[in-house]
Amino acid sequence: MEQVGFSRMHIKTISGLLLASALAGCGGIASIPYVEPALSPETARVRVITNSDVFGDSLTTNCIPKTRHLMARAGRQFDNGQPHESYPQFPLQPHKIVGMPDRSAPGMIKLQPGIRMAEGMYAEVETEYLVPTNAPFMVSTLGAVMGSYGSTDSVCPMDAKVFELKAGKDYEVFVGMHPVQTPAGPRLSCALSIRRLAVIGKVTVPIPVDARPAPKDGCKN
């Protein structure tokens, strides 16, 4: 995904009016909570980390499912860490899998919402699941916003990628907006990636997993 910089000359921006319209349109994507498969030799363990949202779907055909499966969604928190009841995270109680390797990804920043800014900031959520490995796995997101009190906001657009996960392996999904260092200084970056977690001794080593573009057509059924 395209990088979005702290310097307003480099960031991808959208006006508040357009942002409100875009957010309203995002609600039209049908989704249901992700359901883990039964433990079997054809599953992998996945840690999902996001300050936006993540959907995960097995692609048994080369099309995008009409209904996507929500794995994680960041909720809003006030400055004191208290969650906002009107903007809960998903899942409310994150899942943990016994034996999952230590986390490799950095912590994600809190995101200032583009609307209703006084009602808290979106905070990272981390949760773990079993996922099937007998078909390509699509990870998608509605995107992320870093609001401002000016007329424009920094935006990560909707995105989706397809990955081939291997049975018995451990992975980390990292989706949202986070800062990175560049020669020009720190910038915000839009992330949608998976890394395999290899444990060498007592150290967890992240290995990038190749991705391919998601199908462009929606499934008819």
mmCIF file of N, CA and C in Angstrom, residues 34-168:
data_model
loop_
_atom_site.group_PDB
_atom_site.id
_atom_site.type_symbol
_atom_site.label_atom_id
_atom_site.label_comp_id
_atom_site.label_asym_id
_atom_site.label_seq_id
_atom_site.Cartn_x
_atom_site.Cartn_y
_atom_site.Cartn_z
ATOM 1 N N TYR A 34 -15.510 -14.020 12.167
ATOM 2 C CA TYR A 34 -14.711 -15.150 11.715
ATOM 3 C C TYR A 34 -14.937 -16.344 12.642
ATOM 4 N N VAL A 35 -15.052 -17.517 12.060
ATOM 5 C CA VAL A 35 -15.231 -18.760 12.821
ATOM 6 C C VAL A 35 -14.048 -19.667 12.530
ATOM 7 N N GLU A 36 -13.363 -20.086 13.583
ATOM 8 C CA GLU A 36 -12.201 -20.952 13.400
ATOM 9 C C GLU A 36 -12.603 -22.336 12.906
ATOM 10 N N PRO A 37 -11.771 -22.949 12.055
ATOM 11 C CA PRO A 37 -12.007 -24.346 11.695
ATOM 12 C C PRO A 37 -11.616 -25.248 12.862
ATOM 13 N N ALA A 38 -12.063 -26.470 12.797
ATOM 14 C CA ALA A 38 -11.636 -27.430 13.806
ATOM 15 C C ALA A 38 -10.138 -27.676 13.662
ATOM 16 N N LEU A 39 -9.479 -27.920 14.783
ATOM 17 C CA LEU A 39 -8.048 -28.207 14.757
ATOM 18 C C LEU A 39 -7.786 -29.447 13.904
ATOM 19 N N SER A 40 -6.907 -29.309 12.923
ATOM 20 C CA SER A 40 -6.601 -30.416 12.024
ATOM 21 C C SER A 40 -5.201 -30.204 11.470
ATOM 22 N N PRO A 41 -4.640 -31.226 10.787
ATOM 23 C CA PRO A 41 -3.317 -31.042 10.169
ATOM 24 C C PRO A 41 -3.297 -29.949 9.107
ATOM 25 N N GLU A 42 -4.463 -29.529 8.592
ATOM 26 C CA GLU A 42 -4.517 -28.519 7.531
ATOM 27 C C GLU A 42 -4.892 -27.144 8.088
ATOM 28 N N THR A 43 -4.292 -26.782 9.216
ATOM 29 C CA THR A 43 -4.513 -25.455 9.782
ATOM 30 C C THR A 43 -3.171 -24.818 10.151
ATOM 31 N N ALA A 44 -3.184 -23.495 10.230
ATOM 32 C CA ALA A 44 -2.041 -22.720 10.713
ATOM 33 C C ALA A 44 -2.518 -21.820 11.839
ATOM 34 N N ARG A 45 -1.575 -21.351 12.639
ATOM 35 C CA ARG A 45 -1.906 -20.415 13.711
ATOM 36 C C ARG A 45 -1.553 -19.001 13.249
ATOM 37 N N VAL A 46 -2.479 -18.064 13.481
ATOM 38 C CA VAL A 46 -2.308 -16.707 12.983
ATOM 39 C C VAL A 46 -2.585 -15.705 14.102
ATOM 40 N N ARG A 47 -1.667 -14.755 14.256
ATOM 41 C CA ARG A 47 -1.888 -13.615 15.157
ATOM 42 C C ARG A 47 -2.266 -12.417 14.288
ATOM 43 N N VAL A 48 -3.377 -11.778 14.609
ATOM 44 C CA VAL A 48 -3.868 -10.624 13.851
ATOM 45 C C VAL A 48 -3.658 -9.365 14.691
ATOM 46 N N ILE A 49 -2.988 -8.368 14.094
ATOM 47 C CA ILE A 49 -2.692 -7.111 14.780
ATOM 48 C C ILE A 49 -3.173 -5.972 13.886
ATOM 49 N N THR A 50 -4.000 -5.078 14.425
ATOM 50 C CA THR A 50 -4.505 -3.987 13.601
ATOM 51 C C THR A 50 -4.938 -2.803 14.448
ATOM 52 N N ASN A 51 -4.840 -1.603 13.857
ATOM 53 C CA ASN A 51 -5.486 -0.427 14.441
ATOM 54 C C ASN A 51 -6.588 0.062 13.496
ATOM 55 N N SER A 52 -7.011 -0.825 12.593
ATOM 56 C CA SER A 52 -8.152 -0.548 11.722
ATOM 57 C C SER A 52 -9.088 -1.760 11.763
ATOM 58 N N ASP A 53 -9.160 -2.537 10.689
ATOM 59 C CA ASP A 53 -9.952 -3.765 10.704
ATOM 60 C C ASP A 53 -9.327 -4.790 9.770
ATOM 61 N N VAL A 54 -9.642 -6.058 10.020
ATOM 62 C CA VAL A 54 -9.095 -7.165 9.230
ATOM 63 C C VAL A 54 -10.195 -8.195 8.989
ATOM 64 N N PHE A 55 -10.336 -8.585 7.723
ATOM 65 C CA PHE A 55 -11.228 -9.673 7.345
ATOM 66 C C PHE A 55 -10.374 -10.803 6.779
ATOM 67 N N GLY A 56 -10.758 -12.042 7.057
ATOM 68 C CA GLY A 56 -10.008 -13.187 6.560
ATOM 69 C C GLY A 56 -10.935 -14.205 5.917
ATOM 70 N N ASP A 57 -10.611 -14.605 4.684
ATOM 71 C CA ASP A 57 -11.490 -15.512 3.951
ATOM 72 C C ASP A 57 -10.686 -16.504 3.111
ATOM 73 N N SER A 58 -11.063 -17.767 3.191
ATOM 74 C CA SER A 58 -10.482 -18.774 2.302
ATOM 75 C C SER A 58 -11.128 -18.643 0.926
ATOM 76 N N LEU A 59 -10.306 -18.668 -0.105
ATOM 77 C CA LEU A 59 -10.803 -18.526 -1.468
ATOM 78 C C LEU A 59 -10.828 -19.882 -2.158
ATOM 79 N N THR A 60 -11.978 -20.514 -2.138
ATOM 80 C CA THR A 60 -12.115 -21.801 -2.823
ATOM 81 C C THR A 60 -12.394 -21.604 -4.305
ATOM 82 N N THR A 61 -12.781 -20.375 -4.697
ATOM 83 C CA THR A 61 -12.940 -19.999 -6.097
ATOM 84 C C THR A 61 -12.253 -18.656 -6.301
ATOM 85 N N ASN A 62 -11.989 -18.296 -7.543
ATOM 86 C CA ASN A 62 -11.244 -17.067 -7.839
ATOM 87 C C ASN A 62 -12.181 -15.859 -7.905
ATOM 88 N N CYS A 63 -12.824 -15.575 -6.771
ATOM 89 C CA CYS A 63 -13.705 -14.413 -6.673
ATOM 90 C C CYS A 63 -13.776 -13.987 -5.214
ATOM 91 N N ILE A 64 -14.211 -12.748 -4.992
ATOM 92 C CA ILE A 64 -14.303 -12.212 -3.638
ATOM 93 C C ILE A 64 -15.653 -12.588 -3.036
ATOM 94 N N PRO A 65 -15.659 -13.205 -1.856
ATOM 95 C CA PRO A 65 -16.935 -13.619 -1.247
ATOM 96 C C PRO A 65 -17.861 -12.431 -1.007
ATOM 97 N N LYS A 66 -19.162 -12.670 -1.154
ATOM 98 C CA LYS A 66 -20.142 -11.610 -0.885
ATOM 99 C C LYS A 66 -20.122 -11.202 0.580
ATOM 100 N N THR A 67 -19.947 -12.189 1.443
ATOM 101 C CA THR A 67 -19.900 -11.929 2.880
ATOM 102 C C THR A 67 -18.500 -12.243 3.390
ATOM 103 N N ARG A 68 -17.842 -11.269 3.977
ATOM 104 C CA ARG A 68 -16.494 -11.466 4.494
ATOM 105 C C ARG A 68 -16.534 -11.790 5.985
ATOM 106 N N HIS A 69 -15.421 -12.329 6.475
ATOM 107 C CA HIS A 69 -15.359 -12.780 7.861
ATOM 108 C C HIS A 69 -14.446 -11.860 8.665
ATOM 109 N N LEU A 70 -15.033 -11.161 9.615
ATOM 110 C CA LEU A 70 -14.312 -10.183 10.423
ATOM 111 C C LEU A 70 -13.446 -10.889 11.463
ATOM 112 N N MET A 71 -12.138 -10.653 11.400
ATOM 113 C CA MET A 71 -11.204 -11.235 12.370
ATOM 114 C C MET A 71 -10.890 -10.264 13.508
ATOM 115 N N ALA A 72 -10.778 -8.980 13.184
ATOM 116 C CA ALA A 72 -10.419 -7.996 14.216
ATOM 117 C C ALA A 72 -10.837 -6.607 13.761
ATOM 118 N N ARG A 73 -11.214 -5.792 14.740
ATOM 119 C CA ARG A 73 -11.528 -4.382 14.470
ATOM 120 C C ARG A 73 -11.123 -3.564 15.683
ATOM 121 N N ALA A 74 -10.341 -2.518 15.456
ATOM 122 C CA ALA A 74 -9.925 -1.646 16.550
ATOM 123 C C ALA A 74 -11.122 -0.896 17.110
ATOM 124 N N GLY A 75 -11.105 -0.685 18.425
ATOM 125 C CA GLY A 75 -12.134 0.116 19.074
ATOM 126 C C GLY A 75 -11.536 1.414 19.585
ATOM 127 N N ARG A 76 -12.379 2.317 19.984
ATOM 128 C CA ARG A 76 -11.906 3.603 20.489
ATOM 129 C C ARG A 76 -11.662 3.556 21.988
ATOM 130 N N GLN A 77 -10.624 4.277 22.407
ATOM 131 C CA GLN A 77 -10.297 4.433 23.824
ATOM 132 C C GLN A 77 -10.121 5.913 24.138
ATOM 133 N N PHE A 78 -10.498 6.279 25.383
ATOM 134 C CA PHE A 78 -10.233 7.634 25.843
ATOM 135 C C PHE A 78 -8.788 7.736 26.329
ATOM 136 N N ASP A 79 -8.364 8.943 26.679
ATOM 137 C CA ASP A 79 -6.976 9.165 27.099
ATOM 138 C C ASP A 79 -6.590 8.320 28.305
ATOM 139 N N ASN A 80 -7.565 7.996 29.171
ATOM 140 C CA ASN A 80 -7.273 7.204 30.367
ATOM 141 C C ASN A 80 -7.284 5.696 30.099
ATOM 142 N N GLY A 81 -7.430 5.308 28.817
ATOM 143 C CA GLY A 81 -7.450 3.892 28.465
ATOM 144 C C GLY A 81 -8.816 3.245 28.540
ATOM 145 N N GLN A 82 -9.818 3.991 28.997
ATOM 146 C CA GLN A 82 -11.166 3.445 29.105
ATOM 147 C C GLN A 82 -11.771 3.273 27.708
ATOM 148 N N PRO A 83 -12.293 2.085 27.395
ATOM 149 C CA PRO A 83 -12.891 1.890 26.074
ATOM 150 C C PRO A 83 -14.212 2.645 25.931
ATOM 151 N N HIS A 84 -14.498 3.092 24.735
ATOM 152 C CA HIS A 84 -15.745 3.778 24.431
ATOM 153 C C HIS A 84 -16.798 2.722 24.109
ATOM 154 N N GLU A 85 -17.910 2.729 24.846
ATOM 155 C CA GLU A 85 -18.924 1.691 24.680
ATOM 156 C C GLU A 85 -19.568 1.714 23.291
ATOM 157 N N SER A 86 -19.581 2.877 22.661
ATOM 158 C CA SER A 86 -20.223 2.977 21.347
ATOM 159 C C SER A 86 -19.316 2.536 20.196
ATOM 160 N N TYR A 87 -18.008 2.370 20.497
ATOM 161 C CA TYR A 87 -17.044 1.960 19.478
ATOM 162 C C TYR A 87 -16.193 0.818 20.022
ATOM 163 N N PRO A 88 -16.812 -0.346 20.273
ATOM 164 C CA PRO A 88 -16.073 -1.454 20.887
ATOM 165 C C PRO A 88 -15.114 -2.111 19.908
ATOM 166 N N GLN A 89 -14.038 -2.672 20.451
ATOM 167 C CA GLN A 89 -13.137 -3.463 19.621
ATOM 168 C C GLN A 89 -13.768 -4.820 19.355
ATOM 169 N N PHE A 90 -13.255 -5.483 18.331
ATOM 170 C CA PHE A 90 -13.656 -6.864 18.061
ATOM 171 C C PHE A 90 -12.409 -7.706 17.882
ATOM 172 N N PRO A 91 -12.362 -8.847 18.550
ATOM 173 C CA PRO A 91 -13.328 -9.325 19.533
ATOM 174 C C PRO A 91 -13.175 -8.596 20.869
ATOM 175 N N LEU A 92 -14.249 -8.568 21.641
ATOM 176 C CA LEU A 92 -14.186 -7.899 22.949
ATOM 177 C C LEU A 92 -13.149 -8.565 23.838
ATOM 178 N N GLN A 93 -13.074 -9.886 23.796
ATOM 179 C CA GLN A 93 -12.071 -10.650 24.528
ATOM 180 C C GLN A 93 -11.165 -11.331 23.505
ATOM 181 N N PRO A 94 -9.984 -10.770 23.239
ATOM 182 C CA PRO A 94 -9.090 -11.357 22.230
ATOM 183 C C PRO A 94 -8.758 -12.814 22.529
ATOM 184 N N HIS A 95 -8.621 -13.584 21.472
ATOM 185 C CA HIS A 95 -8.296 -15.005 21.594
ATOM 186 C C HIS A 95 -6.791 -15.191 21.758
ATOM 187 N N LYS A 96 -6.406 -16.188 22.508
ATOM 188 C CA LYS A 96 -5.001 -16.562 22.667
ATOM 189 C C LYS A 96 -4.848 -18.050 22.405
ATOM 190 N N ILE A 97 -3.822 -18.409 21.652
ATOM 191 C CA ILE A 97 -3.537 -19.810 21.359
ATOM 192 C C ILE A 97 -2.292 -20.225 22.134
ATOM 193 N N VAL A 98 -2.405 -21.262 22.906
ATOM 194 C CA VAL A 98 -1.272 -21.752 23.691
ATOM 195 C C VAL A 98 -0.159 -22.208 22.755
ATOM 196 N N GLY A 99 1.070 -21.757 23.025
ATOM 197 C CA GLY A 99 2.217 -22.161 22.224
ATOM 198 C C GLY A 99 2.540 -21.239 21.070
ATOM 199 N N MET A 100 1.730 -20.204 20.875
ATOM 200 C CA MET A 100 2.011 -19.254 19.790
ATOM 201 C C MET A 100 3.325 -18.540 20.070
ATOM 202 N N PRO A 101 4.216 -18.396 19.073
ATOM 203 C CA PRO A 101 5.487 -17.694 19.304
ATOM 204 C C PRO A 101 5.274 -16.251 19.744
ATOM 205 N N ASP A 102 6.318 -15.677 20.341
ATOM 206 C CA ASP A 102 6.250 -14.285 20.787
ATOM 207 C C ASP A 102 5.971 -13.361 19.619
ATOM 208 N N ARG A 103 5.365 -12.251 19.935
ATOM 209 C CA ARG A 103 5.051 -11.245 18.922
ATOM 210 C C ARG A 103 6.333 -10.649 18.347
ATOM 211 N N SER A 104 6.322 -10.430 17.031
ATOM 212 C CA SER A 104 7.454 -9.823 16.354
ATOM 213 C C SER A 104 7.170 -8.382 15.947
ATOM 214 N N ALA A 105 5.935 -8.085 15.580
ATOM 215 C CA ALA A 105 5.578 -6.767 15.054
ATOM 216 C C ALA A 105 5.657 -5.694 16.130
ATOM 217 N N PRO A 106 5.956 -4.456 15.727
ATOM 218 C CA PRO A 106 5.966 -3.345 16.682
ATOM 219 C C PRO A 106 4.548 -2.988 17.107
ATOM 220 N N GLY A 107 4.447 -2.230 18.192
ATOM 221 C CA GLY A 107 3.145 -1.738 18.603
ATOM 222 C C GLY A 107 2.613 -0.739 17.584
ATOM 223 N N MET A 108 1.320 -0.699 17.435
ATOM 224 C CA MET A 108 0.705 0.217 16.484
ATOM 225 C C MET A 108 0.235 1.482 17.207
ATOM 226 N N ILE A 109 0.347 2.606 16.532
ATOM 227 C CA ILE A 109 -0.055 3.872 17.124
ATOM 228 C C ILE A 109 -1.579 3.946 17.221
ATOM 229 N N LYS A 110 -2.054 4.822 18.117
ATOM 230 C CA LYS A 110 -3.480 5.110 18.165
ATOM 231 C C LYS A 110 -3.822 6.086 17.036
ATOM 232 N N LEU A 111 -4.992 5.898 16.444
ATOM 233 C CA LEU A 111 -5.408 6.719 15.310
ATOM 234 C C LEU A 111 -6.523 7.672 15.711
ATOM 235 N N GLN A 112 -6.316 8.945 15.406
ATOM 236 C CA GLN A 112 -7.350 9.951 15.608
ATOM 237 C C GLN A 112 -8.448 9.728 14.567
ATOM 238 N N PRO A 113 -9.686 9.534 14.988
ATOM 239 C CA PRO A 113 -10.733 9.294 13.988
ATOM 240 C C PRO A 113 -10.978 10.519 13.122
ATOM 241 N N GLY A 114 -11.541 10.297 11.960
ATOM 242 C CA GLY A 114 -11.828 11.396 11.053
ATOM 243 C C GLY A 114 -13.092 12.146 11.409
ATOM 244 N N ILE A 115 -13.981 11.510 12.184
ATOM 245 C CA ILE A 115 -15.215 12.146 12.618
ATOM 246 C C ILE A 115 -15.389 11.884 14.109
ATOM 247 N N ARG A 116 -16.149 12.762 14.791
ATOM 248 C CA ARG A 116 -16.400 12.651 16.234
ATOM 249 C C ARG A 116 -15.085 12.455 16.987
ATOM 250 N N MET A 117 -14.169 13.390 16.788
ATOM 251 C CA MET A 117 -12.805 13.258 17.308
ATOM 252 C C MET A 117 -12.729 13.267 18.836
ATOM 253 N N ALA A 118 -13.703 13.866 19.491
ATOM 254 C CA ALA A 118 -13.654 13.956 20.950
ATOM 255 C C ALA A 118 -14.051 12.651 21.630
ATOM 256 N N GLU A 119 -14.432 11.639 20.845
ATOM 257 C CA GLU A 119 -14.945 10.398 21.414
ATOM 258 C C GLU A 119 -13.903 9.287 21.422
ATOM 259 N N GLY A 120 -12.636 9.639 21.638
ATOM 260 C CA GLY A 120 -11.588 8.645 21.777
ATOM 261 C C GLY A 120 -10.829 8.378 20.490
ATOM 262 N N MET A 121 -9.742 7.589 20.626
ATOM 263 C CA MET A 121 -8.889 7.239 19.491
ATOM 264 C C MET A 121 -8.924 5.729 19.278
ATOM 265 N N TYR A 122 -8.708 5.321 18.036
ATOM 266 C CA TYR A 122 -8.708 3.889 17.732
ATOM 267 C C TYR A 122 -7.399 3.263 18.205
ATOM 268 N N ALA A 123 -7.526 2.235 19.046
ATOM 269 C CA ALA A 123 -6.369 1.580 19.647
ATOM 270 C C ALA A 123 -6.198 0.175 19.072
ATOM 271 N N GLU A 124 -4.966 -0.231 18.983
ATOM 272 C CA GLU A 124 -4.625 -1.557 18.444
ATOM 273 C C GLU A 124 -5.374 -2.677 19.158
ATOM 274 N N VAL A 125 -5.744 -3.679 18.376
ATOM 275 C CA VAL A 125 -6.269 -4.924 18.932
ATOM 276 C C VAL A 125 -5.418 -6.066 18.388
ATOM 277 N N GLU A 126 -5.157 -7.051 19.235
ATOM 278 C CA GLU A 126 -4.354 -8.226 18.867
ATOM 279 C C GLU A 126 -5.118 -9.477 19.274
ATOM 280 N N THR A 127 -5.272 -10.407 18.350
ATOM 281 C CA THR A 127 -5.994 -11.630 18.642
ATOM 282 C C THR A 127 -5.422 -12.766 17.795
ATOM 283 N N GLU A 128 -5.717 -14.004 18.151
ATOM 284 C CA GLU A 128 -5.118 -15.162 17.477
ATOM 285 C C GLU A 128 -6.191 -16.168 17.066
ATOM 286 N N TYR A 129 -5.942 -16.804 15.921
ATOM 287 C CA TYR A 129 -6.901 -17.759 15.375
ATOM 288 C C TYR A 129 -6.187 -18.932 14.715
ATOM 289 N N LEU A 130 -6.924 -20.019 14.571
ATOM 290 C CA LEU A 130 -6.573 -21.063 13.612
ATOM 291 C C LEU A 130 -7.186 -20.683 12.273
ATOM 292 N N VAL A 131 -6.450 -20.913 11.185
ATOM 293 C CA VAL A 131 -6.995 -20.660 9.850
ATOM 294 C C VAL A 131 -6.736 -21.889 8.984
ATOM 295 N N PRO A 132 -7.626 -22.155 8.029
ATOM 296 C CA PRO A 132 -7.420 -23.303 7.133
ATOM 297 C C PRO A 132 -6.309 -23.021 6.134
ATOM 298 N N THR A 133 -5.637 -24.073 5.704
ATOM 299 C CA THR A 133 -4.548 -23.927 4.731
ATOM 300 C C THR A 133 -4.803 -24.714 3.448
ATOM 301 N N ASN A 134 -6.023 -25.213 3.291
ATOM 302 C CA ASN A 134 -6.336 -26.022 2.103
ATOM 303 C C ASN A 134 -6.802 -25.169 0.935
ATOM 304 N N ALA A 135 -6.733 -23.834 1.066
ATOM 305 C CA ALA A 135 -7.093 -22.915 -0.011
ATOM 306 C C ALA A 135 -6.362 -21.603 0.227
ATOM 307 N N PRO A 136 -6.144 -20.802 -0.800
ATOM 308 C CA PRO A 136 -5.534 -19.483 -0.587
ATOM 309 C C PRO A 136 -6.350 -18.669 0.413
ATOM 310 N N PHE A 137 -5.656 -17.834 1.178
ATOM 311 C CA PHE A 137 -6.318 -17.061 2.235
ATOM 312 C C PHE A 137 -6.231 -15.575 1.897
ATOM 313 N N MET A 138 -7.398 -14.922 1.802
ATOM 314 C CA MET A 138 -7.443 -13.500 1.479
ATOM 315 C C MET A 138 -7.575 -12.673 2.756
ATOM 316 N N VAL A 139 -6.686 -11.700 2.909
ATOM 317 C CA VAL A 139 -6.761 -10.736 3.998
ATOM 318 C C VAL A 139 -7.184 -9.401 3.393
ATOM 319 N N SER A 140 -8.213 -8.787 3.960
ATOM 320 C CA SER A 140 -8.700 -7.519 3.422
ATOM 321 C C SER A 140 -8.999 -6.542 4.548
ATOM 322 N N THR A 141 -9.092 -5.278 4.190
ATOM 323 C CA THR A 141 -9.363 -4.214 5.162
ATOM 324 C C THR A 141 -10.156 -3.102 4.490
ATOM 325 N N LEU A 142 -10.945 -2.407 5.284
ATOM 326 C CA LEU A 142 -11.662 -1.242 4.778
ATOM 327 C C LEU A 142 -10.773 -0.011 4.747
ATOM 328 N N GLY A 143 -9.572 -0.118 5.330
ATOM 329 C CA GLY A 143 -8.645 1.006 5.335
ATOM 330 C C GLY A 143 -8.552 1.655 6.706
ATOM 331 N N ALA A 144 -7.816 2.764 6.778
ATOM 332 C CA ALA A 144 -7.574 3.448 8.043
ATOM 333 C C ALA A 144 -7.529 4.952 7.806
ATOM 334 N N VAL A 145 -7.799 5.703 8.867
ATOM 335 C CA VAL A 145 -7.803 7.172 8.792
ATOM 336 C C VAL A 145 -7.054 7.732 9.991
ATOM 337 N N MET A 146 -6.211 8.727 9.752
ATOM 338 C CA MET A 146 -5.640 9.541 10.823
ATOM 339 C C MET A 146 -6.229 10.935 10.655
ATOM 340 N N GLY A 147 -7.193 11.271 11.517
ATOM 341 C CA GLY A 147 -7.887 12.533 11.392
ATOM 342 C C GLY A 147 -7.028 13.706 11.829
ATOM 343 N N SER A 148 -7.451 14.878 11.432
ATOM 344 C CA SER A 148 -6.790 16.109 11.848
ATOM 345 C C SER A 148 -7.867 17.147 12.116
ATOM 346 N N TYR A 149 -7.467 18.205 12.805
ATOM 347 C CA TYR A 149 -8.418 19.271 13.090
ATOM 348 C C TYR A 149 -8.407 20.329 11.995
ATOM 349 N N GLY A 150 -7.700 20.062 10.897
ATOM 350 C CA GLY A 150 -7.744 20.926 9.733
ATOM 351 C C GLY A 150 -8.824 20.448 8.786
ATOM 352 N N SER A 151 -8.623 20.696 7.517
ATOM 353 C CA SER A 151 -9.638 20.342 6.525
ATOM 354 C C SER A 151 -9.372 19.012 5.852
ATOM 355 N N THR A 152 -8.222 18.372 6.145
ATOM 356 C CA THR A 152 -7.880 17.125 5.471
ATOM 357 C C THR A 152 -7.414 16.082 6.474
ATOM 358 N N ASP A 153 -7.498 14.815 6.079
ATOM 359 C CA ASP A 153 -7.081 13.693 6.910
ATOM 360 C C ASP A 153 -6.191 12.768 6.089
ATOM 361 N N SER A 154 -5.320 12.018 6.781
ATOM 362 C CA SER A 154 -4.480 11.008 6.122
ATOM 363 C C SER A 154 -5.267 9.715 6.016
ATOM 364 N N VAL A 155 -5.209 9.082 4.865
ATOM 365 C CA VAL A 155 -6.070 7.929 4.599
ATOM 366 C C VAL A 155 -5.284 6.771 4.000
ATOM 367 N N CYS A 156 -5.535 5.565 4.513
ATOM 368 C CA CYS A 156 -5.125 4.328 3.851
ATOM 369 C C CYS A 156 -6.373 3.755 3.184
ATOM 370 N N PRO A 157 -6.339 3.466 1.890
ATOM 371 C CA PRO A 157 -7.542 2.994 1.193
ATOM 372 C C PRO A 157 -7.851 1.536 1.500
ATOM 373 N N MET A 158 -9.019 1.108 1.055
ATOM 374 C CA MET A 158 -9.370 -0.310 1.117
ATOM 375 C C MET A 158 -8.308 -1.121 0.386
ATOM 376 N N ASP A 159 -8.073 -2.346 0.867
ATOM 377 C CA ASP A 159 -7.060 -3.177 0.227
ATOM 378 C C ASP A 159 -7.371 -4.640 0.511
ATOM 379 N N ALA A 160 -6.830 -5.502 -0.327
ATOM 380 C CA ALA A 160 -6.978 -6.951 -0.140
ATOM 381 C C ALA A 160 -5.832 -7.646 -0.843
ATOM 382 N N LYS A 161 -5.287 -8.680 -0.197
ATOM 383 C CA LYS A 161 -4.216 -9.484 -0.784
ATOM 384 C C LYS A 161 -4.463 -10.952 -0.455
ATOM 385 N N VAL A 162 -3.870 -11.810 -1.280
ATOM 386 C CA VAL A 162 -4.054 -13.248 -1.122
ATOM 387 C C VAL A 162 -2.713 -13.891 -0.780
ATOM 388 N N PHE A 163 -2.745 -14.799 0.182
ATOM 389 C CA PHE A 163 -1.534 -15.458 0.676
ATOM 390 C C PHE A 163 -1.712 -16.970 0.665
ATOM 391 N N GLU A 164 -0.598 -17.665 0.499
ATOM 392 C CA GLU A 164 -0.583 -19.126 0.608
ATOM 393 C C GLU A 164 0.058 -19.465 1.958
ATOM 394 N N LEU A 165 -0.756 -19.957 2.884
ATOM 395 C CA LEU A 165 -0.264 -20.308 4.213
ATOM 396 C C LEU A 165 -0.016 -21.807 4.287
ATOM 397 N N LYS A 166 0.973 -22.179 5.068
ATOM 398 C CA LYS A 166 1.364 -23.587 5.169
ATOM 399 C C LYS A 166 0.874 -24.196 6.476
ATOM 400 N N ALA A 167 0.407 -25.411 6.376
ATOM 401 C CA ALA A 167 -0.115 -26.113 7.551
ATOM 402 C C ALA A 167 0.966 -26.265 8.621
ATOM 403 N N GLY A 168 0.570 -26.103 9.877
ATOM 404 C CA GLY A 168 1.479 -26.293 10.990
ATOM 405 C C GLY A 168 2.413 -25.128 11.258
#
